[in-house]
Amino acid sequence: MADYVLSPIVQYTNYGSDGDFDANSTWNDTITVSDGSIDDNQFTDGEGGIQMTFAPNPPQGVIYQGQVEYMGESYPIFENSSGTTFVFGVHLPEATFPTVASLGSDTSAFALCFAEGTRIATPTGESMVEDLTIGEVVLNAVGKPVPVKWIGRQTVQTRFVGPKTALVRIRVGAFGNNQPHSDLTVTADHGMVQDGLVINASALVNRDTIDWVPMADLPEQFTVYHVETEAHDVILANGAPSETFVDYAGRTAFDNHGEYLTLYGCERIVPEMPHPRISSARHVPETIRARLNNSADDELALTA
């Protein structure tokens, strides 16, 4: 976008590793944020080259970090080179902003992804997801070779991890039959495929063989990846059936969205595969839930 003019503004400083922030400054002056472009009308996660100006002070460089929702309104978040976080409250009177806030950025467009280090099956063995390239061939769940159309990449700031950006760790053998063959980490809404169902990882959490990755285990930022093929397909991630990219999640959330547009000129629709999707734990069939619990019991027996 060309210019984004707003007031008031609240400056938050992170005082801990748990995502809590202290509001230490507020301004009612006009603030202008500009990325110097007149060709687009949005900021993208991790976008740099942005200048924030507190008139009459000189501009300072900031990076867009997403947005936070508070009292039904969404507010953009920027961070400067010193690590200071700015939350822009356009419609919110500063008196109603909390002096201490736990900020989870709005991740409605967050990509559904694999964590770095995930091993994807290919005809010649497994490749790390971050090492896959466009045009490289991967294997789908029935052994058919399918070319990679694009690899989406998104950088996540841990301080802004929200419900959809949280990571889920699936322990080795959680699905039975050594699936996955090694611990697999995916984003909460990434679909794992079991018994003809696409089930969001968050719905499979049983606090044992499948659990949330603790915030304390995460670095300050991490990168997640998604594999796009021609169709919404099932590939093997650490040996476990898992979905490829489907565009209802949106490509704009990826750091390299511009690469996609350069390659293909415009967005394309990827229809969902015919498998039903489950996004809530209460809808997971008992047969699958029992399998997860049995794998937990088996693990206990092996370690006893």
Short mmCIF file of C-alpha atoms in Angstrom, two decimals:
data_model
loop_
_atom_site.label_atom_id
_atom_site.label_comp_id
_atom_site.label_asym_id
_atom_site.label_seq_id
_atom_site.Cartn_x
_atom_site.Cartn_y
_atom_site.Cartn_z
CA MET A 1 0.00 0.00 0.00
CA ALA A 2 1.12 3.56 -0.43
CA ASP A 3 0.34 5.17 2.96
CA TYR A 4 -1.48 3.91 6.03
CA VAL A 5 -2.35 6.83 8.30
CA LEU A 6 -3.70 6.18 11.77
CA SER A 7 -4.07 7.30 15.38
CA PRO A 8 -3.84 6.47 18.27
CA ILE A 9 -0.98 4.01 18.75
CA VAL A 10 0.07 1.84 21.68
CA GLN A 11 3.67 0.70 22.09
CA TYR A 12 3.99 -2.71 23.74
CA THR A 13 7.21 -4.21 25.01
CA ASN A 14 7.59 -7.94 25.48
CA TYR A 15 8.63 -8.62 29.08
CA GLY A 16 8.57 -12.40 29.03
CA SER A 17 8.68 -15.49 26.85
CA ASP A 18 4.98 -16.27 27.32
CA GLY A 19 3.66 -13.75 24.81
CA ASP A 20 2.62 -11.12 27.37
CA PHE A 21 3.34 -7.47 26.65
CA ASP A 22 3.43 -4.30 28.73
CA ALA A 23 1.96 -1.12 27.26
CA ASN A 24 4.59 1.48 28.10
CA SER A 25 3.71 4.33 25.75
CA THR A 26 0.70 5.74 23.92
CA TRP A 27 0.38 8.51 21.35
CA ASN A 28 -2.54 10.32 19.85
CA ASP A 29 -0.41 11.86 17.10
CA THR A 30 -0.86 10.84 13.49
CA ILE A 31 1.36 7.95 12.42
CA THR A 32 2.11 7.15 8.79
CA VAL A 33 3.28 3.71 7.66
CA SER A 34 4.40 3.23 4.07
CA ASP A 35 6.04 0.48 2.07
CA GLY A 36 6.71 2.84 -0.83
CA SER A 37 4.43 0.93 -3.17
CA ILE A 38 1.28 2.08 -4.89
CA ASP A 39 0.69 -1.27 -6.58
CA ASP A 40 -0.72 -3.20 -3.63
CA ASN A 41 -3.11 -2.54 -0.80
CA GLN A 42 -1.87 -4.87 1.92
CA PHE A 43 1.08 -5.71 4.08
CA THR A 44 2.20 -9.33 4.24
CA ASP A 45 3.61 -11.21 7.23
CA GLY A 46 7.33 -10.54 7.63
CA GLU A 47 7.32 -7.76 5.04
CA GLY A 48 10.25 -5.39 5.49
CA GLY A 49 11.18 -2.15 3.73
CA ILE A 50 8.38 -0.40 5.62
CA GLN A 51 8.86 3.11 7.01
CA MET A 52 6.93 4.28 10.08
CA THR A 53 6.86 8.03 10.72
CA PHE A 54 5.92 9.73 13.98
CA ALA A 55 5.66 13.29 12.67
CA PRO A 56 7.75 15.42 12.98
CA ASN A 57 10.35 12.73 13.81
CA PRO A 58 12.30 11.01 11.01
CA PRO A 59 10.97 7.66 9.73
CA GLN A 60 12.15 4.36 11.15
CA GLY A 61 12.20 0.95 9.52
CA VAL A 62 9.74 -1.65 10.78
CA ILE A 63 8.63 -5.16 9.86
CA TYR A 64 4.98 -6.18 9.66
CA GLN A 65 4.25 -9.01 12.11
CA GLY A 66 0.55 -9.65 11.58
CA GLN A 67 -2.46 -8.38 13.46
CA VAL A 68 -4.11 -8.81 16.82
CA GLU A 69 -7.82 -9.00 17.52
CA TYR A 70 -9.17 -7.23 20.58
CA MET A 71 -12.82 -6.52 21.42
CA GLY A 72 -13.91 -7.53 17.93
CA GLU A 73 -11.48 -5.26 16.09
CA SER A 74 -8.22 -6.17 14.33
CA TYR A 75 -5.09 -4.05 14.71
CA PRO A 76 -1.79 -4.29 12.78
CA ILE A 77 1.44 -5.11 14.58
CA PHE A 78 4.89 -3.81 13.57
CA GLU A 79 8.32 -4.32 15.10
CA ASN A 80 11.37 -2.07 14.75
CA SER A 81 15.05 -3.06 14.67
CA SER A 82 15.29 -2.73 18.46
CA GLY A 83 12.58 -5.33 18.99
CA THR A 84 9.95 -2.83 20.12
CA THR A 85 6.44 -3.89 19.21
CA PHE A 86 3.86 -1.35 18.05
CA VAL A 87 0.14 -2.12 18.01
CA PHE A 88 -1.87 0.35 15.96
CA GLY A 89 -5.24 1.06 17.51
CA VAL A 90 -7.11 2.88 14.77
CA HIS A 91 -10.63 2.75 16.17
CA LEU A 92 -9.85 1.88 19.77
CA PRO A 93 -9.56 4.69 22.37
CA GLU A 94 -6.24 4.29 24.14
CA ALA A 95 -7.93 4.20 27.56
CA THR A 96 -9.61 0.92 26.65
CA PHE A 97 -6.42 -0.82 25.56
CA PRO A 98 -5.25 -3.16 28.33
CA THR A 99 -2.07 -2.12 30.12
CA VAL A 100 -0.99 -5.73 29.90
CA ALA A 101 -2.05 -7.82 26.94
CA SER A 102 -1.44 -11.33 25.73
CA LEU A 103 -1.24 -10.84 22.00
CA GLY A 104 -1.97 -13.71 19.65
CA SER A 105 -1.80 -12.45 16.09
CA ASP A 106 -4.78 -13.02 13.85
CA THR A 107 -3.90 -16.11 11.86
CA SER A 108 -7.05 -16.47 9.81
CA ALA A 109 -4.87 -16.57 6.70
CA PHE A 110 -2.17 -18.65 8.33
CA ALA A 111 -0.78 -21.39 6.15
CA LEU A 112 -1.33 -25.03 7.13
CA CYS A 113 2.15 -26.43 7.11
CA PHE A 114 4.94 -28.84 7.98
CA ALA A 115 7.70 -27.82 10.38
CA GLU A 116 11.26 -27.67 9.11
CA GLY A 117 12.90 -31.10 9.03
CA THR A 118 9.79 -32.99 7.92
CA ARG A 119 10.73 -35.84 5.57
CA ILE A 120 8.63 -36.13 2.41
CA ALA A 121 8.58 -39.39 0.43
CA THR A 122 10.02 -39.23 -3.10
CA PRO A 123 10.83 -41.95 -5.67
CA THR A 124 14.48 -41.88 -4.57
CA GLY A 125 13.89 -41.80 -0.83
CA GLU A 126 12.90 -39.08 1.59
CA SER A 127 13.73 -35.39 1.22
CA MET A 128 13.52 -32.66 3.82
CA VAL A 129 10.55 -30.43 3.02
CA GLU A 130 12.78 -27.35 3.06
CA ASP A 131 15.03 -28.95 0.41
CA LEU A 132 12.25 -29.74 -2.08
CA THR A 133 12.24 -27.73 -5.29
CA ILE A 134 9.61 -26.81 -7.82
CA GLY A 135 9.29 -29.58 -10.40
CA GLU A 136 10.75 -32.23 -8.10
CA VAL A 137 8.68 -35.40 -7.89
CA VAL A 138 7.18 -36.66 -4.63
CA LEU A 139 5.11 -39.78 -3.99
CA ASN A 140 1.48 -39.66 -3.03
CA ALA A 141 0.04 -42.14 -0.54
CA VAL A 142 -0.67 -44.78 -3.22
CA GLY A 143 2.84 -44.54 -4.66
CA LYS A 144 2.03 -42.37 -7.66
CA PRO A 145 4.73 -39.82 -8.55
CA VAL A 146 3.42 -36.24 -8.57
CA PRO A 147 5.49 -33.12 -9.33
CA VAL A 148 5.81 -30.28 -6.86
CA LYS A 149 4.15 -27.18 -8.23
CA TRP A 150 5.26 -24.83 -5.46
CA ILE A 151 6.72 -24.82 -1.94
CA GLY A 152 5.08 -22.24 0.32
CA ARG A 153 7.24 -20.88 3.12
CA GLN A 154 6.15 -18.85 6.15
CA THR A 155 8.17 -17.39 9.00
CA VAL A 156 6.37 -17.31 12.33
CA GLN A 157 7.31 -15.02 15.23
CA THR A 158 6.88 -17.06 18.40
CA ARG A 159 5.64 -14.09 20.42
CA PHE A 160 2.59 -13.95 18.14
CA VAL A 161 1.79 -17.64 18.07
CA GLY A 162 -1.99 -18.03 18.19
CA PRO A 163 -4.32 -21.04 18.10
CA LYS A 164 -3.83 -21.70 14.38
CA THR A 165 -0.08 -21.03 14.37
CA ALA A 166 0.56 -23.35 17.31
CA LEU A 167 2.47 -26.52 16.49
CA VAL A 168 1.34 -30.08 17.13
CA ARG A 169 3.85 -32.89 17.66
CA ILE A 170 2.80 -36.35 16.50
CA ARG A 171 4.96 -38.97 18.16
CA VAL A 172 6.45 -41.94 16.33
CA GLY A 173 3.84 -44.68 15.81
CA ALA A 174 0.92 -42.53 17.01
CA PHE A 175 -1.29 -43.80 14.16
CA GLY A 176 -0.08 -47.40 14.49
CA ASN A 177 1.96 -49.36 11.94
CA ASN A 178 4.97 -47.14 12.64
CA GLN A 179 3.15 -44.05 11.36
CA PRO A 180 4.82 -41.67 11.55
CA HIS A 181 8.18 -43.41 11.56
CA SER A 182 9.67 -40.47 13.48
CA ASP A 183 8.19 -37.55 15.38
CA LEU A 184 6.26 -35.25 13.03
CA THR A 185 5.51 -31.59 13.75
CA VAL A 186 2.78 -29.72 11.86
CA THR A 187 0.64 -26.64 12.36
CA ALA A 188 -2.61 -27.03 14.25
CA ASP A 189 -4.92 -26.97 11.23
CA HIS A 190 -2.78 -29.14 8.97
CA GLY A 191 -4.74 -32.16 7.78
CA MET A 192 -3.59 -35.69 8.55
CA VAL A 193 -5.36 -38.40 6.57
CA GLN A 194 -6.77 -41.39 8.43
CA ASP A 195 -9.49 -43.83 7.34
CA GLY A 196 -10.53 -41.64 4.42
CA LEU A 197 -10.84 -38.52 6.59
CA VAL A 198 -8.76 -35.35 6.58
CA ILE A 199 -8.37 -34.53 10.27
CA ASN A 200 -6.82 -31.31 11.54
CA ALA A 201 -3.87 -32.10 13.79
CA SER A 202 -5.38 -30.06 16.63
CA ALA A 203 -8.42 -32.36 16.69
CA LEU A 204 -6.14 -35.37 17.22
CA VAL A 205 -4.40 -34.05 20.33
CA ASN A 206 -4.67 -36.59 23.16
CA ARG A 207 -1.97 -35.06 25.40
CA ASP A 208 0.08 -38.21 24.99
CA THR A 209 1.20 -39.45 21.59
CA ILE A 210 -0.13 -36.28 19.98
CA ASP A 211 0.33 -33.03 21.86
CA TRP A 212 0.97 -29.32 21.54
CA VAL A 213 4.59 -28.24 21.24
CA PRO A 214 5.32 -26.18 24.40
CA MET A 215 6.11 -22.52 23.80
CA ALA A 216 9.32 -23.02 25.78
CA ASP A 217 10.51 -25.47 23.10
CA LEU A 218 10.13 -22.95 20.27
CA PRO A 219 12.84 -20.55 19.09
CA GLU A 220 12.10 -16.83 18.73
CA GLN A 221 10.98 -17.54 15.19
CA PHE A 222 10.52 -20.63 13.08
CA THR A 223 9.67 -21.48 9.49
CA VAL A 224 6.93 -23.76 8.23
CA TYR A 225 6.44 -25.16 4.73
CA HIS A 226 3.63 -26.43 2.56
CA VAL A 227 3.85 -28.56 -0.57
CA GLU A 228 1.54 -27.69 -3.45
CA THR A 229 0.88 -30.24 -6.17
CA GLU A 230 -1.50 -30.02 -9.12
CA ALA A 231 -4.37 -31.41 -7.06
CA HIS A 232 -5.17 -31.55 -3.36
CA ASP A 233 -3.45 -34.85 -2.66
CA VAL A 234 -2.15 -37.13 0.08
CA ILE A 235 1.61 -37.43 0.49
CA LEU A 236 3.73 -39.16 3.11
CA ALA A 237 5.32 -36.95 5.77
CA ASN A 238 7.65 -38.95 8.01
CA GLY A 239 5.74 -41.93 6.64
CA ALA A 240 2.29 -40.65 7.71
CA PRO A 241 -0.43 -39.70 5.18
CA SER A 242 -0.81 -35.93 5.10
CA GLU A 243 -2.53 -33.40 2.87
CA THR A 244 -0.87 -31.18 0.29
CA PHE A 245 -1.80 -27.53 -0.15
CA VAL A 246 -5.43 -26.57 -0.63
CA ASP A 247 -6.13 -22.94 -1.40
CA TYR A 248 -8.90 -22.27 1.09
CA ALA A 249 -6.08 -21.39 3.50
CA GLY A 250 -4.75 -18.73 1.11
CA ARG A 251 -1.28 -18.24 -0.36
CA THR A 252 -0.88 -14.63 0.76
CA ALA A 253 0.20 -15.85 4.20
CA PHE A 254 3.42 -17.26 2.74
CA ASP A 255 6.65 -15.23 2.71
CA ASN A 256 7.23 -16.18 -0.92
CA HIS A 257 3.73 -15.46 -2.25
CA GLY A 258 5.32 -13.09 -4.77
CA GLU A 259 7.29 -16.01 -6.20
CA TYR A 260 4.03 -17.85 -6.88
CA LEU A 261 2.60 -14.87 -8.75
CA THR A 262 5.81 -14.51 -10.76
CA LEU A 263 5.68 -18.18 -11.74
CA TYR A 264 1.98 -18.52 -12.49
CA GLY A 265 0.68 -14.99 -12.97
CA CYS A 266 -2.33 -15.34 -10.69
CA GLU A 267 -3.88 -17.48 -8.00
CA ARG A 268 -5.45 -20.78 -8.97
CA ILE A 269 -8.18 -22.78 -7.31
CA VAL A 270 -7.23 -26.18 -5.90
CA PRO A 271 -10.49 -28.04 -5.15
CA GLU A 272 -10.49 -30.07 -1.95
CA MET A 273 -10.23 -33.83 -2.29
CA PRO A 274 -13.54 -35.65 -1.67
CA HIS A 275 -12.49 -36.82 1.80
CA PRO A 276 -14.55 -35.23 4.61
CA ARG A 277 -12.59 -32.85 6.87
CA ILE A 278 -12.76 -32.96 10.66
CA SER A 279 -11.65 -29.90 12.59
CA SER A 280 -13.06 -30.67 16.04
CA ALA A 281 -11.96 -33.38 18.46
CA ARG A 282 -15.54 -34.36 19.25
CA HIS A 283 -16.07 -35.41 15.63
CA VAL A 284 -13.07 -37.76 15.47
CA PRO A 285 -14.43 -41.33 15.16
CA GLU A 286 -13.97 -43.57 18.17
CA THR A 287 -12.08 -46.10 16.05
CA ILE A 288 -9.38 -43.52 15.33
CA ARG A 289 -9.40 -42.22 18.91
CA ALA A 290 -8.98 -45.78 20.20
CA ARG A 291 -6.08 -46.33 17.79
CA LEU A 292 -4.32 -43.27 19.17
CA ASN A 293 -4.91 -44.44 22.74
CA ASN A 294 -3.71 -47.95 21.91
CA SER A 295 -0.50 -46.57 20.45
CA ALA A 296 0.01 -44.66 23.70
CA ASP A 297 -0.52 -47.88 25.70
CA ASP A 298 1.93 -49.73 23.44
CA GLU A 299 4.53 -47.05 24.03
CA LEU A 300 4.08 -47.35 27.80
CA ALA A 301 4.50 -51.14 27.57
CA LEU A 302 7.73 -50.76 25.63
CA THR A 303 9.18 -48.35 28.16
CA ALA A 304 8.01 -50.27 31.24
#
